[in-house]
CSV table of C-alpha atoms in Angstrom, one decimal:
chain,number,residue,atom,x,y,z
A,1,ASN,CA,-2.3,11.7,10.9
A,2,ALA,CA,-2.4,8.1,10.1
A,3,GLY,CA,-5.3,7.1,12.5
A,4,VAL,CA,-5.4,3.3,12.7
A,5,THR,CA,-2.9,1.3,10.7
A,6,GLN,CA,-3.1,-2.5,10.3
A,7,THR,CA,-0.5,-4.9,8.8
A,8,PRO,CA,-0.4,-6.9,6.7
A,9,LYS,CA,-3.1,-6.0,4.1
A,10,PHE,CA,-3.2,-9.5,2.6
A,11,GLN,CA,-2.1,-12.8,3.9
A,12,VAL,CA,-2.5,-16.5,2.8
A,13,LEU,CA,-1.8,-19.2,5.4
A,14,LYS,CA,-1.9,-23.0,5.4
A,15,THR,CA,-4.1,-24.8,7.9
A,16,GLY,CA,-2.2,-25.0,11.2
A,17,GLN,CA,0.1,-22.1,10.6
A,18,SER,CA,0.2,-19.3,13.0
A,19,MET,CA,0.3,-15.5,12.5
A,20,THR,CA,-0.1,-12.2,14.2
A,21,LEU,CA,-2.0,-9.2,12.9
A,22,GLN,CA,-0.7,-5.9,13.9
A,23,CYS,CA,-2.7,-2.7,14.7
A,24,ALA,CA,-1.5,0.6,15.9
A,25,GLN,CA,-3.3,3.9,16.5
A,26,ASP,CA,-1.8,7.3,16.9
A,27,MET,CA,-4.9,9.1,18.3
A,28,ASN,CA,-4.1,8.4,22.0
A,29,HIS,CA,-7.4,6.5,22.3
A,30,ASN,CA,-7.9,4.2,25.2
A,31,SER,CA,-10.1,1.5,23.5
A,32,MET,CA,-9.2,-0.7,20.6
A,33,TYR,CA,-11.2,-3.5,19.0
A,34,TRP,CA,-10.7,-6.5,16.6
A,35,TYR,CA,-13.6,-7.4,14.3
A,36,ARG,CA,-14.0,-9.9,11.6
A,37,GLN,CA,-16.2,-9.3,8.5
A,38,ASP,CA,-17.9,-12.2,6.7
A,39,PRO,CA,-20.4,-11.9,3.9
A,40,GLY,CA,-23.9,-11.5,5.2
A,41,MET,CA,-22.8,-11.4,8.8
A,42,GLY,CA,-21.7,-7.9,9.1
A,43,LEU,CA,-18.9,-7.2,11.6
A,44,ARG,CA,-18.5,-9.5,14.7
A,45,LEU,CA,-16.4,-8.6,17.6
A,46,ILE,CA,-13.5,-10.9,18.4
A,47,TYR,CA,-11.9,-9.2,21.3
A,48,TYR,CA,-11.6,-5.6,22.7
A,49,SER,CA,-9.4,-3.7,25.0
A,50,ALA,CA,-11.0,-0.9,27.0
A,51,SER,CA,-7.6,0.4,28.1
A,52,GLU,CA,-4.0,-0.4,28.3
A,53,GLY,CA,-3.5,-3.6,30.1
A,54,THR,CA,-7.1,-5.0,29.8
A,55,THR,CA,-8.5,-7.3,27.2
A,56,ASP,CA,-12.0,-9.0,27.0
A,57,LYS,CA,-13.7,-11.5,24.8
A,58,GLY,CA,-16.2,-10.4,22.3
A,59,GLU,CA,-18.7,-12.3,20.3
A,60,VAL,CA,-16.5,-14.8,18.5
A,61,PRO,CA,-13.1,-15.2,20.5
A,62,ASN,CA,-12.4,-18.9,19.8
A,63,GLY,CA,-9.2,-19.6,18.1
A,64,TYR,CA,-7.7,-16.1,18.7
A,65,ASN,CA,-5.6,-14.4,21.3
A,66,VAL,CA,-4.8,-10.7,21.8
A,67,SER,CA,-2.2,-8.6,23.3
A,68,ARG,CA,-2.5,-4.9,24.2
A,69,LEU,CA,1.1,-4.2,24.1
A,70,ASN,CA,0.8,-0.6,25.0
A,71,LYS,CA,-1.7,2.2,24.5
A,72,ARG,CA,-0.9,2.4,20.8
A,73,GLU,CA,-0.8,-1.2,19.8
A,74,PHE,CA,-3.3,-4.2,19.9
A,75,SER,CA,-2.3,-7.4,18.1
A,76,LEU,CA,-4.4,-10.3,17.3
A,77,ARG,CA,-2.9,-13.8,17.0
A,78,LEU,CA,-4.0,-17.0,15.3
A,79,GLU,CA,-2.1,-19.9,16.9
A,80,SER,CA,-3.3,-22.6,14.6
A,81,ALA,CA,-5.1,-21.2,11.5
A,82,ALA,CA,-8.3,-23.0,10.3
A,83,PRO,CA,-10.2,-22.4,7.0
A,84,SER,CA,-13.1,-21.1,9.0
A,85,GLN,CA,-10.8,-18.1,9.9
A,86,THR,CA,-10.8,-17.0,6.3
A,87,SER,CA,-12.1,-13.5,6.6
A,88,VAL,CA,-11.4,-9.8,6.5
A,89,TYR,CA,-10.1,-8.5,9.9
A,90,PHE,CA,-10.6,-4.9,11.0
A,91,CYS,CA,-9.0,-3.1,13.9
A,92,ALA,CA,-10.9,-0.1,15.2
A,93,SER,CA,-10.6,2.5,17.9
A,94,PRO,CA,-13.3,4.8,19.3
A,95,GLY,CA,-12.5,8.3,20.1
A,96,GLN,CA,-13.7,8.1,23.7
A,97,GLN,CA,-15.2,5.7,26.2
A,98,SER,CA,-18.6,7.6,26.1
A,99,GLY,CA,-21.3,6.2,23.7
A,100,ASP,CA,-21.5,9.1,21.3
A,101,THR,CA,-18.3,8.9,19.6
A,102,GLU,CA,-17.7,6.8,16.5
A,103,ALA,CA,-15.0,4.2,15.9
A,104,PHE,CA,-12.1,4.7,13.5
A,105,PHE,CA,-11.1,1.8,11.4
A,106,GLY,CA,-8.1,0.5,9.8
A,107,GLN,CA,-8.1,-0.6,6.2
A,108,GLY,CA,-8.4,-4.3,7.0
A,109,THR,CA,-6.4,-7.5,6.6
A,110,ARG,CA,-7.8,-10.0,4.1
A,111,LEU,CA,-6.8,-13.4,5.4
A,112,THR,CA,-7.1,-16.6,3.4
A,113,VAL,CA,-6.5,-20.0,5.1
A,114,VAL,CA,-6.0,-22.9,2.7
B,1,GLY,CA,-28.5,-8.0,24.4
B,2,ASP,CA,-28.2,-5.1,22.1
B,3,SER,CA,-28.8,-5.7,18.3
B,4,VAL,CA,-29.2,-4.1,15.0
B,5,THR,CA,-31.3,-5.3,12.1
B,6,GLN,CA,-31.0,-3.8,8.6
B,7,MET,CA,-32.6,-4.6,5.3
B,8,GLU,CA,-31.0,-7.2,3.3
B,9,GLY,CA,-29.3,-6.3,0.0
B,10,PRO,CA,-28.2,-5.9,-2.5
B,11,VAL,CA,-30.1,-2.8,-3.4
B,12,THR,CA,-29.7,-1.9,-7.0
B,13,LEU,CA,-30.9,1.7,-8.2
B,14,SER,CA,-30.4,3.9,-11.1
B,15,GLU,CA,-28.6,7.2,-10.8
B,16,GLU,CA,-30.8,9.9,-9.4
B,17,ALA,CA,-33.2,7.5,-7.8
B,18,PHE,CA,-34.4,7.8,-4.1
B,19,LEU,CA,-32.6,5.6,-1.5
B,20,THR,CA,-34.0,4.2,1.8
B,21,ILE,CA,-32.1,1.6,3.8
B,22,ASN,CA,-34.0,0.4,6.8
B,23,CYS,CA,-32.4,-0.1,10.2
B,24,THR,CA,-34.1,-1.0,13.5
B,25,TYR,CA,-32.4,-1.7,16.8
B,26,THR,CA,-32.9,-3.3,20.1
B,27,ALA,CA,-31.1,-1.7,23.2
B,28,THR,CA,-31.4,-1.0,26.7
B,29,GLY,CA,-31.0,2.6,27.7
B,30,TYR,CA,-30.3,5.4,25.2
B,31,PRO,CA,-27.8,4.3,22.5
B,32,SER,CA,-26.1,6.5,20.1
B,33,LEU,CA,-26.8,5.5,16.5
B,34,PHE,CA,-24.5,5.5,13.5
B,35,TRP,CA,-24.4,4.8,9.8
B,36,TYR,CA,-21.0,3.7,8.4
B,37,VAL,CA,-20.0,3.3,4.8
B,38,GLN,CA,-17.4,0.9,3.3
B,39,TYR,CA,-16.1,1.5,-0.2
B,40,PRO,CA,-14.5,-1.5,-2.0
B,41,GLY,CA,-11.2,-2.5,-0.5
B,42,GLU,CA,-11.4,0.0,2.4
B,43,GLY,CA,-12.3,0.1,6.0
B,44,LEU,CA,-15.4,1.5,7.5
B,45,GLN,CA,-15.9,5.2,7.8
B,46,LEU,CA,-18.5,7.2,9.6
B,47,LEU,CA,-21.3,8.6,7.5
B,48,LEU,CA,-23.5,10.2,10.0
B,49,LYS,CA,-24.6,9.8,13.6
B,50,ALA,CA,-27.3,10.8,16.1
B,51,THR,CA,-27.0,10.9,19.8
B,52,LYS,CA,-30.5,11.2,21.1
B,53,ALA,CA,-34.2,10.7,20.1
B,54,ASP,CA,-35.5,13.0,17.2
B,55,ASP,CA,-32.0,14.0,16.3
B,56,LYS,CA,-31.2,14.0,12.6
B,57,GLY,CA,-27.8,13.1,11.3
B,58,SER,CA,-26.8,14.2,7.9
B,59,ASN,CA,-23.7,14.2,5.6
B,60,LYS,CA,-23.1,14.2,1.9
B,61,GLY,CA,-26.8,14.3,1.0
B,62,PHE,CA,-27.6,11.3,3.4
B,63,GLU,CA,-29.9,11.7,6.3
B,64,ALA,CA,-31.3,9.5,9.2
B,65,THR,CA,-33.5,10.4,12.0
B,66,TYR,CA,-33.4,8.7,15.4
B,67,ARG,CA,-36.8,7.5,16.1
B,68,LYS,CA,-37.2,6.2,19.6
B,69,GLU,CA,-40.8,5.3,19.3
B,70,THR,CA,-40.2,2.9,16.5
B,71,THR,CA,-36.5,2.0,17.5
B,72,SER,CA,-35.5,2.9,13.9
B,73,PHE,CA,-32.7,4.9,12.1
B,74,HIS,CA,-33.4,4.6,8.4
B,75,LEU,CA,-30.9,6.0,5.9
B,76,GLU,CA,-32.2,8.2,3.1
B,77,LYS,CA,-30.9,10.0,0.2
B,78,GLY,CA,-32.9,12.0,-2.4
B,79,SER,CA,-30.8,11.4,-5.5
B,80,VAL,CA,-28.0,8.7,-5.5
B,81,GLN,CA,-24.9,8.8,-7.7
B,82,VAL,CA,-22.7,6.0,-9.1
B,83,SER,CA,-20.1,7.1,-6.5
B,84,ASP,CA,-22.4,6.0,-3.6
B,85,SER,CA,-22.0,2.4,-4.6
B,86,ALA,CA,-20.7,0.7,-1.3
B,87,VAL,CA,-21.7,-1.2,1.7
B,88,TYR,CA,-23.7,0.6,4.4
B,89,PHE,CA,-23.7,-0.5,8.0
B,90,CYS,CA,-26.1,0.7,10.8
B,91,ALA,CA,-24.6,0.5,14.2
B,92,LEU,CA,-25.3,1.5,17.8
B,93,ARG,CA,-23.1,2.2,20.9
B,94,ASN,CA,-24.8,2.3,24.3
B,95,THR,CA,-23.9,4.9,26.9
B,96,GLY,CA,-21.0,4.0,28.8
B,97,GLY,CA,-20.4,0.9,26.5
B,98,PHE,CA,-17.1,0.0,25.0
B,99,LYS,CA,-18.7,-2.0,22.2
B,100,THR,CA,-20.2,-0.9,18.9
B,101,ILE,CA,-22.9,-3.3,17.6
B,102,PHE,CA,-23.2,-3.5,13.8
B,103,GLY,CA,-25.9,-4.6,11.5
B,104,ALA,CA,-25.1,-7.1,8.7
B,105,GLY,CA,-24.5,-4.4,6.1
B,106,THR,CA,-26.5,-3.5,3.0
B,107,ARG,CA,-24.7,-3.4,-0.3
B,108,LEU,CA,-25.9,-0.7,-2.7
B,109,PHE,CA,-25.2,-0.7,-6.4
B,110,VAL,CA,-26.0,2.5,-8.4
B,111,LYS,CA,-26.2,2.2,-12.2
B,112,ALA,CA,-25.4,5.0,-14.5
């Protein structure tokens, strides 16, 4: 049981380049999230998808777009990368929509924009 | 809005020392509270949780009690090991909410 799988694990981009981070979960969960992790700032929510076909902005959505391709997959796109987007990105999925279930995380994508 | 505040790190302890990492929260309603742990190079994984006031979550020797009167969920361990070195995140999720709110994380170093 793979849980939440993210690709790639590492990426270096030049300023202005675009890329898509992929995330897939095999747990049949409805909700999926994208977070970024920066030193001293914890995890900040970029976008989330409460169910297939819906997406909503989180705390720090600027510079990003998302697609909930189907129930399994939730991708994050950087259209024109900036150095401020250097971060570690995590995809996560909670077990249920009720509040008492934890989120399951992917292993992260370490992105550097030069 | 909902928020989580946890003590700044890093925290450096010797093996077998007692650990406390403070966490307080602000939330409407009755959130569930979580502690996640992140080992180097890995994603976050659930350490323990508590879903209502006075509940105690425990796992791997770690404990935390949901204190509604002080809006706190402090993490404790009686005797830390080198293998406990990691970053610890306090988090909350509100009833019916889709979002999990995380604290900034506290890095723990345990010396042999």
